[in-house]
Steps between C-alpha positions, in 0.01 A plus 500: 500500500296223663286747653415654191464167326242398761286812398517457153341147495249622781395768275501272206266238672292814635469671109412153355257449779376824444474489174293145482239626723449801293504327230229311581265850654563556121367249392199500704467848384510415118255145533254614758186469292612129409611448862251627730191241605219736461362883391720697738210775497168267476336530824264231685393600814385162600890397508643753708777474719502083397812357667756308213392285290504311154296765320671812727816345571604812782116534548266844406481814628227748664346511136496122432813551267740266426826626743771241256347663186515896653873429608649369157301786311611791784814389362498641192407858653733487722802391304373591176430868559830547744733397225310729292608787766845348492566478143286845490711698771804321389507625138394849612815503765712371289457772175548716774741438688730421174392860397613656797834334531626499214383900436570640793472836586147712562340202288594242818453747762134570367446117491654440825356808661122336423628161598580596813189724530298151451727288764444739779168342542448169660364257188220403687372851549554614200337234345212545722499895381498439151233243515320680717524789191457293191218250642483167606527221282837251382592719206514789790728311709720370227520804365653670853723216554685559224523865532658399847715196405715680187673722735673240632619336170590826376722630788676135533545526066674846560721393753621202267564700227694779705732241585505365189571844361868457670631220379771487221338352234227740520751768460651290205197479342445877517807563371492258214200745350201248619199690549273525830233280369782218413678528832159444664409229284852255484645603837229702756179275466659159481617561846178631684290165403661320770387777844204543285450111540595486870274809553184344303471176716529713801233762337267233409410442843436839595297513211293256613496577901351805384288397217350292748426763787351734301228210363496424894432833574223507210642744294642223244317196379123517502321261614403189362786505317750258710842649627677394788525879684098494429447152592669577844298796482224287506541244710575730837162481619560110534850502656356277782223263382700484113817588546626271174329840290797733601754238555505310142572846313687669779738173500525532078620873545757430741633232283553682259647809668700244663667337179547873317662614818774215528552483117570868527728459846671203343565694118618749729761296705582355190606763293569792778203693370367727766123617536259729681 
């Protein structure tokens, strides 16, 4: 008993601290224009590579640009367009997966069948191969992230409701003459939001790992337009005279990655909700 006490109070701090640091990414995200010192994308050539100071508070970059301004707009690419591919995949899996379970038969084995089809490929290469088919470009890449992320909600949905399908009350329900559509809507779907939760914090950073390779990569985010994956992208060529123009983003990725990760981890200890 004290040893579980001790982990629900760790997790609590961890979710609150968690929580308050994302909280404030979002933030960032939402008041970038009013936050950020200068143009993120005006260029001055004669102010390149300027260490900090009160006009370029983490200095400029290669181009003269203001690094502050590029980092608190990348934000909203980065977390703006991967909880678009979370809420995205997430309502795709989740019609899905509800379908499946709760018909059964050839209807979840087709659906299952093609799930599995997508999951034997590693995300990254698929991604990569669907890209590589569609074009380059953000829509591209958003676009095959989803079309690799639902699988996961979907199968995870399934299993739930499988379970679900066994318990008493769902039996009780059937019985009483309550049709599939109520069943799914008073007893099934009320108790998927809580792995779907878990799942999402977890996903989010996934989302966003690969969001940002693919702009690293160049396939994503265009240039000027400032992302973190493109401004590390763009900064390589400096790693030892400037090394502040991969570090400042590359640190604001794993911060975030960080804090989804161990709100997911701790939601999971929490509740007993396991994940991929």
């Amino acid at each position: 008993m004290i040893a579980r006490a001790r982990i629900i109070v760790k997790s609590h701090k961890v979710i609150g601290l968690s929580t308050l640091i994302l909280f404030i990414l979002f933030f960032i995200m939402i008041f970038a224009p009013w936050l950020a010192p200068n143009d993120p994308t005006a260029v001055h050539i004669v102010h390149k590579l300027q260490s900090p100071s009160l006009n370029y508070p983490l200095g400029t970059d290669h181009l003269g640009r203001c690094i502050l301004s590029r980092v608190l707009y990348g934000a909203r690419v980065s977390l703006g367009f991967a909880a678009l591919i979370f809420v995205s995949a997430l309502s795709i899996g989740l019609i899905i997966g509800l379908i499946a379970g709760v018909k059964g038969g050839w209807v979840d084995q087709l659906l299952m069948r093609f799930a599995d089809g997508v999951m034997a490929f590693p995300d990254l290469l698929l991604v990569l191969g669907l890209v590589g088919i569609w074009g380059t470009g953000l829509k591209q890449v958003v676009l095959a992230l989803i079309f690799v992320q639902w699988v996961y909600y979907a199968r995870v949905i399934r299993g739930v409701v499988l379970t679900l399908k066994e318990q008493n009350y769902i039996t009780a329900a059937k019985i009483s003459g309550s049709s599939q559509w109520t069943i799914m809507k008073k007893h099934i779907f009320p108790n998927v939001l809580l792995p779907l939760a878990v799942m999402g914090t977890l996903e989010m950073g996934w989302a966003i790992m690969h969001l940002s390779s693919m702009s690293f990569l160049g396939l994503g985010v265009q240039p000027p337009a400032p992302e973190w994956g493109a401004m590390i992208h763009e900064g390589k060529s400096y790693i030892r005279t400037n090394p502040s123009l991969m570090i400042y983003p590359g640190l604001m990725i794993m911060l975030v990655v960080v804090s989804f990760n161990l709100l997911g981890e701790s939601l999971s200890e929490r509740f007993g909700v396991k994940h991929r």
